[in-house]
GROMACS .gro file of C-alpha atoms in nm:
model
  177
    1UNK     CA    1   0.058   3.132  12.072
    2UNK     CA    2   0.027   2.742  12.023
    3UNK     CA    3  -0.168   2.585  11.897
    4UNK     CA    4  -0.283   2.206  11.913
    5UNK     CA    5  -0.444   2.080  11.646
    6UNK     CA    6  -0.681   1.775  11.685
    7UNK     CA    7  -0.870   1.540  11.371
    8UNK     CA    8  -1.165   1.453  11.538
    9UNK     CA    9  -1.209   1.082  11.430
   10UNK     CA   10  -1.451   0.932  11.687
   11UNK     CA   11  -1.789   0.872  11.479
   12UNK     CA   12  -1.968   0.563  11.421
   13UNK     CA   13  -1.934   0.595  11.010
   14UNK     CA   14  -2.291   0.454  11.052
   15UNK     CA   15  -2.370   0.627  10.685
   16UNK     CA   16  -2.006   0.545  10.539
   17UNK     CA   17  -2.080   0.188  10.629
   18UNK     CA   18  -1.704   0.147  10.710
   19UNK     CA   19  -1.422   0.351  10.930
   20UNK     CA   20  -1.500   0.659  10.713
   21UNK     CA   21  -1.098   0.757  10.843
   22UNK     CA   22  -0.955   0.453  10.653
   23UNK     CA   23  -1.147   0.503  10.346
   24UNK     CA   24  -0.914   0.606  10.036
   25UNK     CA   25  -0.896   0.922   9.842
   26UNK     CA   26  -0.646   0.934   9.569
   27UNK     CA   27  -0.417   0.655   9.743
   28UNK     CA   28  -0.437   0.787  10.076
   29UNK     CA   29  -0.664   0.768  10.390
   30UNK     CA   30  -0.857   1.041  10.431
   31UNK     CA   31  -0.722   1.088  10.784
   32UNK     CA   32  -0.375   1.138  10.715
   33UNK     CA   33  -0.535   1.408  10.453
   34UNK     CA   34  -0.758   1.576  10.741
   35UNK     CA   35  -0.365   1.568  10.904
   36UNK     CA   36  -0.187   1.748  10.614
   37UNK     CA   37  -0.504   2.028  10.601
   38UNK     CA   38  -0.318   2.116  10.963
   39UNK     CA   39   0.045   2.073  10.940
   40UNK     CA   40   0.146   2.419  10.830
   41UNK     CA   41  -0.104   2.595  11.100
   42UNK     CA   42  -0.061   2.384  11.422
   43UNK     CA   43   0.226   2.285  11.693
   44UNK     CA   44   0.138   1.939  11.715
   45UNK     CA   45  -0.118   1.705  11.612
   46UNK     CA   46  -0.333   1.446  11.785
   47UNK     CA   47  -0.622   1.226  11.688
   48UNK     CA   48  -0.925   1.229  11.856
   49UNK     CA   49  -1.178   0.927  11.933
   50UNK     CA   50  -0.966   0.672  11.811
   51UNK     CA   51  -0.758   0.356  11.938
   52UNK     CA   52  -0.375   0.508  12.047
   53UNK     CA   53  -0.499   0.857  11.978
   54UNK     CA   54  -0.712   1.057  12.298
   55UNK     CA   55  -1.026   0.925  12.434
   56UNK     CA   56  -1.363   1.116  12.360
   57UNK     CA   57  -1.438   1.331  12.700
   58UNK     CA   58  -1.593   1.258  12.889
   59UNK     CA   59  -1.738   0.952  12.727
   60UNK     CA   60  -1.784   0.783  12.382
   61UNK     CA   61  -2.108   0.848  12.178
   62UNK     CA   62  -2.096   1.241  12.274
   63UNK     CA   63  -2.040   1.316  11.877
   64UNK     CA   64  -1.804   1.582  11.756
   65UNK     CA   65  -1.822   1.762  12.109
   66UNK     CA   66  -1.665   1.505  12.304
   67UNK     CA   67  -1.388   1.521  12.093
   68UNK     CA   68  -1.377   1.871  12.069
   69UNK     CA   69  -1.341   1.861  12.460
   70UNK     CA   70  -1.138   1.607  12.455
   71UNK     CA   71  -0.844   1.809  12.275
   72UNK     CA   72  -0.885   2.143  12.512
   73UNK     CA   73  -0.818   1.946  12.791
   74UNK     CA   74  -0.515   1.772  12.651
   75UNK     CA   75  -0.422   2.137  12.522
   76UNK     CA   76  -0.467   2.301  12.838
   77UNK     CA   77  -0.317   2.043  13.036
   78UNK     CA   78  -0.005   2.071  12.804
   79UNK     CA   79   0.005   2.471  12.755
   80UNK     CA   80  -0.111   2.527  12.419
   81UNK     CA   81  -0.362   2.793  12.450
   82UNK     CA   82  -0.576   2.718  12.133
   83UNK     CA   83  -0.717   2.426  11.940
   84UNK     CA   84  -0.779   2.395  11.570
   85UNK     CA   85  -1.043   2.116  11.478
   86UNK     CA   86  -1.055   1.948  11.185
   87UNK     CA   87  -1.312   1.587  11.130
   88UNK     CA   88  -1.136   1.305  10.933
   89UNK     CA   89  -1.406   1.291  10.700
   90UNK     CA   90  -1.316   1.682  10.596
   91UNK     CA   91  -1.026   1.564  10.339
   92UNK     CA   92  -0.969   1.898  10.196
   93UNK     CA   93  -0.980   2.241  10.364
   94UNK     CA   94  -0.827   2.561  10.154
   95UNK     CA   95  -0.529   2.670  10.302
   96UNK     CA   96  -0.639   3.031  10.346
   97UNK     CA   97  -0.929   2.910  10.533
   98UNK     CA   98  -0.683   2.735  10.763
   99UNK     CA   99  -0.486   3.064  10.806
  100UNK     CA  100  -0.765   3.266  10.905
  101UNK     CA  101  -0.867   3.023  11.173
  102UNK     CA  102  -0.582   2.966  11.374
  103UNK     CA  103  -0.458   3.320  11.344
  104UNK     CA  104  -0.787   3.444  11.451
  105UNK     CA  105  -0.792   3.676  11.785
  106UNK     CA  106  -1.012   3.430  11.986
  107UNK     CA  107  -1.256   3.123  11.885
  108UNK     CA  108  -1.403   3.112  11.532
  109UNK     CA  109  -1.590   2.869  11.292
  110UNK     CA  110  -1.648   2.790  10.964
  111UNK     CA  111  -2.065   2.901  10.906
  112UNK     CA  112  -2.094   2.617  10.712
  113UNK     CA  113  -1.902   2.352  10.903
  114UNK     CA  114  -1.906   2.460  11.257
  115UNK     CA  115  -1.708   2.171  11.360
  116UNK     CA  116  -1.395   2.356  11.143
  117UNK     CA  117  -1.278   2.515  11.393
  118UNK     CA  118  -1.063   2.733  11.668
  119UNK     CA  119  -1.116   2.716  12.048
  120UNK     CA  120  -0.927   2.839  12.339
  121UNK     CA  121  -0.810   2.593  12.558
  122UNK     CA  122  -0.978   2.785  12.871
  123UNK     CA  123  -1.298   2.625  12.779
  124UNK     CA  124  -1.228   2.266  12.826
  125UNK     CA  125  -1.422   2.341  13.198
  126UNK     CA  126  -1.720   2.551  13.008
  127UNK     CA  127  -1.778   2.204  12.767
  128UNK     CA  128  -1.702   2.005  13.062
  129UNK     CA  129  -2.048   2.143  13.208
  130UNK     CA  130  -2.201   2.204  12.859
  131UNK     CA  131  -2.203   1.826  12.826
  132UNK     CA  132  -2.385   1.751  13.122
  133UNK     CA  133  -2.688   1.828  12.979
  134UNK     CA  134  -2.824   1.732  12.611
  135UNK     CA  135  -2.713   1.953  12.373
  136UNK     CA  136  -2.510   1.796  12.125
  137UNK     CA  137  -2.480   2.091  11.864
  138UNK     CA  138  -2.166   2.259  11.807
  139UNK     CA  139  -2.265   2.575  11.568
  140UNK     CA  140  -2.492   2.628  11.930
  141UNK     CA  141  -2.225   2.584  12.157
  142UNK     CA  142  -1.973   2.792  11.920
  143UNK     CA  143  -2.202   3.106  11.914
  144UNK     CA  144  -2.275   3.011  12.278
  145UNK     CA  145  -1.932   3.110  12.444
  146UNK     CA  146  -1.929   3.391  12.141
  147UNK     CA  147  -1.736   3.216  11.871
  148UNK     CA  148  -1.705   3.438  11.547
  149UNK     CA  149  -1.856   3.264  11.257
  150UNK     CA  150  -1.646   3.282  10.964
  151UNK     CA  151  -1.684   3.162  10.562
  152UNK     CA  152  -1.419   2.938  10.347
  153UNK     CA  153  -1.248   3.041  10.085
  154UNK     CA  154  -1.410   2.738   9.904
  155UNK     CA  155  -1.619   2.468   9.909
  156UNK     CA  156  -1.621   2.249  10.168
  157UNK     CA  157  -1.651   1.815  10.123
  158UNK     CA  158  -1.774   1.628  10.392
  159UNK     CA  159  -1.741   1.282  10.314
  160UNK     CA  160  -2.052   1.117  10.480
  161UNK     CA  161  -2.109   0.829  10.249
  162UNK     CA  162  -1.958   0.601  10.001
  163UNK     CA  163  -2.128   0.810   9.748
  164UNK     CA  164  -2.009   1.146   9.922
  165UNK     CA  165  -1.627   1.033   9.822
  166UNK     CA  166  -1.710   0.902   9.472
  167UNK     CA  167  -1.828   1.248   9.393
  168UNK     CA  168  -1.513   1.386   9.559
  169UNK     CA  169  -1.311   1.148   9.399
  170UNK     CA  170  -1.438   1.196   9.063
  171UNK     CA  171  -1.439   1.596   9.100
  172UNK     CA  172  -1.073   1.603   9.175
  173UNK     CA  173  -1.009   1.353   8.880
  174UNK     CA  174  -1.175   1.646   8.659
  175UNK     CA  175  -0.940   1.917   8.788
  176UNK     CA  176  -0.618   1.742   8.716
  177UNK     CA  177  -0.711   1.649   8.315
   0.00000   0.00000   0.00000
């Protein structure tokens, strides 16, 4: 099976106060981090929501869905049959977790960050239609077209604020005395 995996990297940072995807962690964007989460687990990589990367579908301002859509039409339309979806403001995902996701039987997500996560490409035309209407939630839409709601192996950072990666920051500081 492949399986494309997409960063999802189209928010407004409104919180962050700054392209949350630039911000540093230990020397390095978090971005490129969200990329190395995927590297061992996916085909190929793309960026979603972002300037040389693909364009939100079918519009900007559609929140992780339209880049969740987004990358199953650009997997479908290339042949890969799955998508694994990672946000750029998710720096550090377990490598287990990671596992169990793509190598799941059909679509899955992570109970307690729905937006971790692995969809068949077959529903780019099901969140095509979704999106016509206004719901913008994608634990809802997951258990919606019967997605199988799975737990990490570990905590789970979501860097939403400047505060958000201090805490992170400082945490990982701890574990490498």
């Amino acid at each position: 099976m492949r399986i494309l995996g997409a960063i999802l990297a189209g928010g407004r940072s409104s919180r962050f106060g700054s392209d949350k995807a630039e911000a540093m962690l230990e020397g390095r964007r978090l971005i490129d981090w969200a990329h190395d989460c995927m590297a061992g687990h996916v085909d190929h990589i793309v960026v979603c929501g972002r300037p040389g990367g693909i364009a939100d579908r079918p519009h900007p301002d559609l929140g992780p869905l339209g880049g969740i859509n987004a990358a199953l039409h650009h997997a479908r339309d290339r042949g890969f049959e799955a998508v694994l979806t990672v946000p750029c403001d998710v720096p550090i995902l377990p490598s287990g977790t990671m596992r169990r996701l793509a190598d799941a039987p059909s679509q899955a997500f992570l109970r307690s960050l729905p937006v971790v996560a692995r969809w068949d490409a077959s529903f780019a035309d099901q969140l095509d239609r979704h999106l016509e209407g206004e719901e913008r939630s994608v634990a809802r839409w997951a258990r919606r077209i019967g997605s199988l709601p799975i737990s990490a192996d570990d905590d789970i950072d979501n860097v939403n604020t400047p505060a958000d990666l201090e805490r992170l920051s400082t945490r990982r500081a701890g574990l490498r005395r």
